[in-house]
């Protein structure tokens, strides 16, 4: 098992946000977490990544308990994360943002080769390597955020609402990319509000509501179940 | 009043400004990454001068002292960040501010106890004594040297920030420390190094000033005010801002000293007020850095 989360609790100050989340992701799977705004999706990913101060429970990555580790060691284990707001570093070029994705890696990936390869996978970035990253469109910035998180070839990558606010053409392109990443062996944990498209490529899905998992099934089952989608996913 | 006198005074201002530049770069780097307003910066500058005195006495060699001082003072900075400042992260900007303010006082008192209140002599090394004709008149060789060292340090630092991986980490970490952690960078190690580099620069500024001012325990106090004015004028966190504003303040001080001495102490504050009115974030600062 790639990721095994059991009874994960998280707090912001005194508010108890995650109240016993359990979920798992098998090697090579695409698993999707859906749920309405404020349900706790982002907090779940941030807790798994090590960005929430107060957490409790168990998070195993590739067999090792990681909940007590800082974020940067989790990355070094091969856990990539694309945050909701993309976090493209202002003032830096596309190339420099990509380089950031290689600084903490321990896979010995050569920088020039990696950037070359990324430029193949993301043709949109290729032409813009020396452009200041924030001057690109939202969709291109999202592509860059994904490229930056995957340039070090992580075992698993977590993405927080990658399709939000992005042109449909680019969303399709992005989802093609996820399928290719999966085919190349990357495990993916995907948070989406865009339920239909997420479920179309996911193997399994969880629904989260008020900090709890309220539904778990394979994606196809959920895709067919209008009632449950209506109940937990309408905004 | 001749043009040459004017130009010479301009040069004097540049030499004075060089010291401000070195101090402000350190302050600015430390603030830009750690959001620590380092009130001990003047004390590190003073300690740099005294460590220089000590090393000069020990080795009899100015160059050895000059090269070792930044490492000694930088190492002190590492210890201070690791054991005093670090426990205060995440508690708001005033905690480290008060801590470093207190630390500055302690350092000044310690030096006072060890070396006394009297100024300690620090001679210009033989090779740098005298004056040279720079075309517009005779200018003290040592000040030219100071300007040259500052240029070398600024260019070196710029290359370091722009061309190395660690420099990239520093630039990105100043904008978004969290994404650096997500990308596998141990950001607390970066903060440690930056505090060390910043205090090391303060130390070097201190030892470089030593032959031109009197080496006394209080020497860092007034210079700290000037360095803060420079950082505010240039924009907190901006290297270019520190350089431009440092030179501006140096030149303004030396020009008013020549033309209108009554205003010499006030001029830089007038400049600061004027800049803040037009650009609250400083000449090269980013909006909302404090937010
Ligand atoms: N930094 C924060 N401080 C306090 N509360 C927060 C913070 N971030 C999120 N929350 C709260 O935690 C809950 C879950 O938020 P989040 O995980 O962002 O939900 P989602 O990503 O599913 O929309 C919400 O009620 C939100 O208001
Ligand atoms: Mg969210």
XYZ file of C-alpha atoms and ligand atoms in Angstrom:
554
model
C 0.000 0.000 0.000
C 1.286 3.411 -0.926
C -0.635 5.543 1.543
C -2.474 4.367 4.600
C -4.262 6.936 6.723
C -6.027 5.832 9.867
C -8.074 7.871 12.274
C -6.415 11.124 11.269
C -7.406 14.133 13.350
C -6.355 17.714 12.739
C -6.929 21.013 14.471
C -6.634 24.656 13.512
C -6.224 26.368 16.838
C -9.101 25.018 18.863
C -11.302 23.928 16.000
C -11.239 20.204 15.497
C -11.322 20.025 11.696
C -10.529 16.426 10.754
C -12.368 14.017 12.997
C -10.940 10.610 12.298
C -10.240 10.348 8.585
C -9.290 6.898 7.327
C -8.400 6.265 3.732
C -5.856 4.413 1.693
C -4.305 4.458 -1.731
C -2.803 1.424 -3.411
C 0.325 1.656 -5.493
C -0.527 2.780 -9.007
C -4.084 3.883 -8.222
C -5.844 7.155 -8.830
C -7.985 7.878 -5.796
C -10.256 10.864 -5.607
C -11.537 12.789 -2.611
C -14.642 14.845 -3.166
C -16.871 16.904 -0.920
C -18.335 20.339 -0.684
C -16.512 23.522 0.246
C -15.172 23.515 3.779
C -15.549 19.743 4.161
C -11.894 19.257 5.025
C -10.349 18.102 1.749
C -7.498 20.598 1.763
C -6.844 20.012 5.430
C -6.593 16.280 4.738
C -3.928 16.767 2.082
C -2.074 19.350 4.172
C -2.054 16.992 7.136
C -0.707 14.150 5.024
C 1.984 16.509 3.727
C 2.930 17.704 7.206
C 1.742 21.285 6.940
C -0.803 21.233 9.754
C 0.695 21.886 13.158
C -1.588 19.834 15.326
C -2.454 16.359 14.049
C -3.050 12.940 15.532
C -3.539 9.453 14.182
C -1.555 7.406 11.731
C -0.204 8.204 8.296
C 1.902 5.551 6.614
C 3.662 6.199 3.372
C 5.204 3.229 1.604
C 5.021 1.345 4.885
C 6.649 3.973 7.097
C 4.883 6.075 9.699
C 5.451 9.703 8.655
C 3.066 11.746 10.778
C 5.813 12.928 13.107
C 8.103 13.997 10.263
C 8.461 17.513 8.865
C 7.137 18.232 5.370
C 10.532 18.298 3.705
C 11.389 14.735 4.719
C 8.008 13.539 3.485
C 8.882 15.048 0.120
C 12.238 13.300 0.188
C 10.419 9.981 0.657
C 8.686 10.561 -2.657
C 5.490 12.364 -1.696
C 4.635 15.238 -4.022
C 1.974 17.855 -3.388
C 0.351 20.483 -5.586
C -1.463 22.918 -3.312
C -4.835 24.453 -4.057
C -3.439 27.916 -4.761
C -0.559 26.514 -6.885
C 2.027 28.574 -5.095
C 4.065 29.547 -8.111
C 6.866 31.605 -6.625
C 6.545 35.200 -7.810
C 9.542 36.843 -9.375
C 11.061 33.571 -10.543
C 11.121 32.249 -14.091
C 9.411 29.047 -15.160
C 12.802 27.341 -15.247
C 13.657 28.508 -11.742
C 10.310 27.291 -10.439
C 11.060 23.915 -12.018
C 14.516 23.894 -10.462
C 12.870 24.370 -7.072
C 11.251 21.003 -7.615
C 14.663 19.349 -7.849
C 16.445 20.981 -4.918
C 15.155 18.656 -2.244
C 15.167 15.421 -4.251
C 17.309 12.464 -3.390
C 16.851 10.552 -6.605
C 19.982 12.018 -8.178
C 18.032 13.353 -11.145
C 20.120 15.530 -13.404
C 18.695 19.019 -13.681
C 19.199 19.670 -17.381
C 17.815 16.276 -18.376
C 14.845 16.622 -16.053
C 13.911 20.032 -17.386
C 14.302 18.731 -20.910
C 11.970 15.850 -20.135
C 9.436 18.117 -18.433
C 9.483 20.379 -21.445
C 8.542 17.348 -23.563
C 5.631 16.453 -21.303
C 4.481 20.047 -20.938
C 4.952 21.668 -24.347
C 3.263 24.816 -23.052
C 6.064 25.295 -20.557
C 8.790 24.534 -23.028
C 8.359 27.811 -24.902
C 8.157 29.772 -21.706
C 11.094 28.451 -19.694
C 12.676 31.872 -19.277
C 9.475 33.817 -18.783
C 8.512 35.090 -15.319
C 6.128 32.395 -14.177
C 3.405 34.618 -12.767
C 2.887 36.275 -16.132
C 1.482 33.013 -17.515
C -2.221 32.187 -17.571
C -3.819 30.394 -14.621
C -3.910 27.136 -16.513
C -0.279 27.355 -17.487
C 0.635 28.131 -13.911
C -1.272 25.057 -12.823
C 0.679 23.005 -15.345
C 3.858 24.453 -13.930
C 2.812 23.601 -10.382
C 2.174 20.011 -11.465
C 5.435 19.874 -13.376
C 7.332 21.255 -10.400
C 5.845 18.667 -8.065
C 6.547 15.803 -10.453
C 9.952 16.710 -11.873
C 11.658 14.791 -9.063
C 9.657 11.676 -10.031
C 7.797 11.173 -6.751
C 6.155 7.840 -5.966
C 2.876 9.554 -5.261
C 1.468 12.948 -5.999
C -1.424 14.710 -4.260
C -3.297 17.393 -6.166
C -5.749 19.863 -4.638
C -8.443 20.946 -7.102
C -6.130 21.152 -10.104
C -8.966 21.985 -12.523
C -10.331 24.926 -10.584
C -10.658 28.099 -12.607
C -9.046 26.596 -15.685
C -10.205 26.580 -19.289
C -11.910 23.290 -20.270
C -9.355 22.617 -23.016
C -6.579 22.740 -20.483
C -8.519 20.623 -18.008
C -8.765 17.868 -20.614
C -5.078 18.190 -21.352
C -4.340 17.975 -17.649
C -6.442 14.883 -17.148
C -4.758 13.189 -20.102
C -1.560 13.905 -18.325
C -2.793 12.289 -15.100
C -3.644 9.149 -17.026
C -0.194 9.105 -18.551
C 1.373 9.615 -15.138
C -0.626 6.709 -13.828
C 0.472 4.562 -16.762
C 4.062 5.402 -15.882
C 3.492 4.141 -12.363
C 2.798 7.290 -10.359
C 0.170 6.969 -7.668
C -2.271 9.865 -7.526
C -4.488 11.246 -4.781
C -6.798 13.799 -6.294
C -9.064 16.317 -4.581
C -11.716 17.746 -6.894
C -14.938 19.708 -6.976
C -15.204 18.863 -10.638
C -16.735 15.513 -9.748
C -17.596 14.099 -13.161
C -14.188 14.450 -14.708
C -12.380 13.324 -11.559
C -14.485 10.191 -11.264
C -13.977 9.461 -14.939
C -10.312 8.698 -14.391
C -10.292 7.613 -10.732
C -10.215 4.019 -9.590
C -11.820 4.718 -6.240
C -13.347 7.683 -4.454
C -14.025 8.956 -0.968
C -16.576 11.558 0.006
C -15.647 13.740 2.900
C -18.075 15.861 4.881
C -17.546 17.885 8.051
C -14.157 16.323 8.616
C -15.325 12.735 8.264
C -15.337 10.161 5.481
C -19.000 9.548 4.722
C -18.692 7.368 1.676
C -16.127 5.122 0.052
C -16.561 3.130 -3.144
C -15.153 2.602 -6.578
C -15.424 5.569 -8.821
C -17.830 3.930 -11.279
C -20.351 3.184 -8.548
C -20.262 6.713 -7.299
C -20.445 8.144 -10.776
C -23.746 6.299 -11.261
C -25.228 7.322 -7.906
C -26.897 10.679 -8.480
C -28.429 10.764 -4.992
C -25.203 10.701 -3.105
C -23.490 13.172 -5.398
C -26.444 15.500 -4.938
C -26.233 15.220 -1.172
C -22.543 15.787 -0.610
C -21.170 17.528 -3.593
C -23.487 20.362 -4.466
C -21.960 23.612 -3.442
C 33.306 75.913 -3.932
C 34.789 74.010 -6.826
C 33.341 71.138 -8.774
C 36.204 68.944 -7.637
C 35.459 69.562 -3.991
C 31.859 68.665 -4.670
C 32.889 65.437 -6.405
C 35.305 64.546 -3.628
C 32.578 64.982 -1.076
C 30.363 62.790 -3.235
C 33.051 60.133 -3.107
C 33.259 60.480 0.662
C 29.532 59.922 0.755
C 29.902 56.768 -1.325
C 32.526 55.447 1.103
C 30.271 56.200 4.057
C 27.346 54.709 2.177
C 29.324 51.514 1.556
C 29.201 50.714 5.246
C 25.455 51.349 5.263
C 25.042 49.120 2.234
C 26.785 46.201 3.922
C 24.744 46.645 7.082
C 21.454 47.116 5.290
C 21.943 44.045 3.094
C 22.291 41.914 6.201
C 19.286 43.501 7.892
C 17.258 43.199 4.747
C 18.161 39.560 4.074
C 17.340 38.612 7.633
C 14.057 40.459 7.562
C 13.163 39.235 4.084
C 13.463 35.579 5.044
C 12.948 35.360 8.762
C 10.739 38.449 9.268
C 13.050 39.199 12.147
C 13.811 42.867 12.715
C 17.328 42.386 13.985
C 18.014 45.040 16.581
C 21.294 43.336 17.475
C 22.692 44.170 14.044
C 24.558 47.229 15.295
C 26.040 45.169 18.098
C 27.297 42.580 15.608
C 28.885 45.419 13.661
C 30.637 46.599 16.828
C 31.665 43.054 17.721
C 33.104 42.754 14.217
C 35.356 45.723 14.910
C 36.486 44.320 18.263
C 37.063 40.841 16.874
C 39.137 42.614 14.233
C 41.127 44.397 16.930
C 41.651 41.127 18.730
C 42.694 39.186 15.632
C 44.953 42.006 14.511
C 46.672 41.911 17.907
C 46.966 38.149 17.702
C 48.267 37.815 14.169
C 49.585 41.297 13.445
C 48.048 40.931 9.999
C 45.158 43.131 8.870
C 44.245 40.864 5.965
C 43.945 37.798 8.139
C 41.746 39.758 10.552
C 39.592 41.087 7.717
C 39.005 37.633 6.284
C 38.371 35.900 9.599
C 36.015 38.467 11.136
C 32.938 37.630 9.036
C 33.324 33.960 9.853
C 33.694 34.587 13.581
C 30.775 37.026 13.749
C 28.736 34.881 11.354
C 29.296 31.889 13.634
C 28.022 33.962 16.557
C 24.978 34.736 14.447
C 24.414 31.016 13.847
C 24.431 30.354 17.569
C 22.087 33.272 18.249
C 19.596 32.151 15.600
C 19.683 28.527 16.626
C 19.294 28.975 20.352
C 17.683 32.376 20.896
C 15.716 33.438 17.835
C 14.436 30.082 16.589
C 12.253 29.317 19.610
C 10.369 32.538 18.890
C 9.292 31.805 15.306
C 5.573 31.833 14.779
C 4.921 34.143 17.698
C 4.741 37.445 15.899
C 7.263 39.998 14.881
C 7.697 41.693 18.270
C 9.202 38.718 20.110
C 12.416 38.427 18.081
C 12.551 42.208 17.910
C 12.615 42.519 21.690
C 14.997 39.608 22.010
C 17.540 41.038 19.585
C 17.166 44.473 21.150
C 18.082 42.986 24.529
C 20.839 40.916 23.005
C 22.342 44.062 21.493
C 22.461 45.726 24.910
C 24.039 42.645 26.453
C 26.736 42.467 23.776
C 27.589 46.152 24.208
C 27.878 45.718 27.981
C 30.003 42.594 27.612
C 32.437 44.382 25.348
C 32.484 47.302 27.742
C 33.444 44.975 30.611
C 36.174 43.236 28.626
C 37.663 46.128 26.659
C 36.580 49.166 28.652
C 34.949 52.360 27.505
C 38.037 53.843 25.923
C 38.415 53.764 22.203
C 40.750 51.060 20.948
C 43.135 52.085 18.186
C 42.902 50.277 14.897
C 45.484 51.481 12.435
C 45.070 51.569 8.727
C 47.399 48.873 7.397
C 50.587 50.223 5.766
C 49.616 49.125 2.307
C 46.423 51.171 2.477
C 47.795 54.345 3.986
C 47.950 57.673 2.265
C 45.923 59.173 -0.508
C 45.729 58.713 -4.246
C 44.921 61.169 -6.946
C 41.665 60.062 -8.534
C 41.646 62.810 -11.139
C 39.432 65.174 -9.205
C 41.766 65.433 -6.241
C 43.385 63.359 -3.532
C 41.274 60.723 -1.883
C 42.225 58.493 1.080
C 43.362 55.138 -0.265
C 41.642 53.283 2.550
C 38.247 54.670 1.546
C 38.792 53.567 -2.016
C 39.633 50.164 -0.639
C 36.422 50.173 1.394
C 34.378 51.020 -1.696
C 36.141 48.292 -3.675
C 35.551 45.660 -1.005
C 31.892 46.638 -0.824
C 31.505 46.360 -4.579
C 33.190 42.966 -4.502
C 30.944 41.752 -1.686
C 27.767 43.034 -3.314
C 28.663 41.505 -6.680
C 29.671 38.260 -4.978
C 26.437 38.153 -3.041
C 24.422 38.937 -6.135
C 26.113 36.117 -8.058
C 25.526 33.810 -5.113
C 21.822 34.689 -5.007
C 21.271 34.573 -8.755
C 23.514 31.752 -9.884
C 23.623 29.128 -7.153
C 21.022 26.668 -5.967
C 21.262 27.935 -2.427
C 20.713 31.440 -3.739
C 17.600 30.258 -5.539
C 16.377 28.737 -2.292
C 16.955 32.039 -0.508
C 15.106 34.047 -3.158
C 12.191 31.650 -3.269
C 12.153 31.141 0.494
C 11.746 34.864 1.012
C 8.573 34.759 -1.060
C 7.061 31.483 0.068
C 8.676 29.426 2.808
C 5.872 26.881 2.857
C 6.217 25.792 -0.744
C 9.918 25.275 -0.091
C 9.096 22.792 2.653
C 6.670 21.015 0.342
C 9.479 20.758 -2.211
C 11.815 19.122 0.249
C 13.818 22.066 1.512
C 14.583 22.229 5.211
C 13.715 25.896 5.484
C 14.870 26.282 9.071
C 18.377 25.418 7.908
C 18.080 28.152 5.289
C 17.011 30.673 7.928
C 19.974 29.678 10.055
C 22.384 30.238 7.179
C 20.810 33.556 6.245
C 21.081 34.841 9.794
C 24.722 33.796 9.763
C 25.384 35.511 6.430
C 23.608 38.681 7.590
C 25.523 38.957 10.838
C 28.748 38.055 9.055
C 28.172 41.038 6.760
C 27.571 43.262 9.790
C 30.857 42.008 11.222
C 32.737 42.781 8.034
C 31.205 46.266 7.965
C 32.441 46.754 11.531
C 36.010 45.719 10.878
C 36.113 47.766 7.676
C 34.941 50.862 9.545
C 37.318 50.314 12.425
C 40.257 52.269 10.935
C 37.990 55.225 10.098
C 35.992 55.588 13.302
C 36.884 55.043 16.901
C 36.384 51.500 18.053
C 34.151 51.926 21.092
C 31.406 49.728 22.559
C 28.746 52.174 21.414
C 29.880 52.399 17.801
C 27.024 50.218 16.589
C 24.252 52.238 18.157
C 24.008 55.190 15.816
C 24.973 53.172 12.775
C 22.055 50.844 13.469
C 19.658 53.757 13.111
C 21.253 54.688 9.808
C 21.086 51.100 8.621
C 17.400 50.923 9.474
C 16.731 54.165 7.620
C 18.519 52.680 4.606
C 16.508 49.456 4.763
C 13.237 51.353 5.049
C 14.132 53.714 2.209
C 15.354 50.902 -0.032
C 12.548 48.541 0.897
C 12.801 45.727 3.425
C 13.993 42.534 1.774
C 15.439 44.121 -1.346
C 19.131 43.755 -2.130
C 19.042 46.408 -4.831
C 17.135 48.698 -2.475
C 19.811 48.307 0.184
C 22.531 49.256 -2.292
C 20.764 52.268 -3.796
C 19.425 53.599 -0.522
C 22.727 52.963 1.294
C 24.585 55.091 -1.227
C 21.844 57.731 -1.177
C 21.961 58.068 2.589
C 25.767 58.124 2.633
C 25.864 60.844 -0.001
C 23.117 62.899 1.636
C 24.892 62.795 4.988
C 28.236 63.846 3.560
C 26.713 66.531 1.320
C 24.684 68.153 4.066
C 27.754 67.975 6.294
C 29.559 70.085 3.723
C 26.862 72.497 2.635
C 24.523 72.741 5.563
C 25.990 71.057 8.663
C 23.013 71.997 10.856
C 20.924 69.598 8.834
C 23.426 66.734 8.653
C 21.775 64.637 11.350
C 18.290 65.277 10.077
C 18.710 64.937 6.328
C 18.332 61.164 6.127
C 15.124 61.237 8.119
C 13.716 63.836 5.770
C 14.641 61.547 2.892
C 12.975 58.635 4.654
C 9.794 60.564 5.306
C 9.662 61.746 1.707
C 10.142 58.228 0.338
C 7.593 56.724 2.715
C 5.003 59.298 1.715
C 5.325 58.366 -1.926
C 6.168 54.666 -1.601
C 5.309 53.196 1.810
C 7.033 49.924 0.893
C 10.324 51.700 0.124
C 11.965 52.314 -3.230
C 12.377 48.652 -4.202
C 10.242 46.917 -1.594
C 7.245 44.768 -2.366
C 3.817 45.756 -1.244
C 2.411 43.859 1.658
C 5.576 42.172 2.865
C 4.603 42.903 6.437
C 1.028 41.670 5.942
N -5.950 28.109 8.321
C -7.162 27.824 8.862
N -7.480 28.264 10.099
C -8.678 27.976 10.645
N -9.615 27.252 10.052
C -9.369 26.784 8.828
C -8.135 27.037 8.169
N -8.159 26.457 6.953
C -9.372 25.859 6.867
N -10.093 26.045 7.982
C -11.435 25.505 8.235
O -11.366 24.116 8.180
C -12.486 23.573 7.506
C -12.035 22.695 6.376
O -11.404 23.504 5.401
P -10.689 22.923 4.107
O -9.906 21.727 4.497
O -9.984 24.019 3.453
O -11.972 22.475 3.254
P -12.080 22.121 1.721
O -10.713 22.037 1.146
O -12.789 20.807 1.718
O -12.916 23.176 1.087
C -13.327 24.745 7.093
O -14.392 24.887 8.015
C -12.408 25.917 7.155
O -13.124 27.068 7.537
Mg -9.914 23.150 -0.396
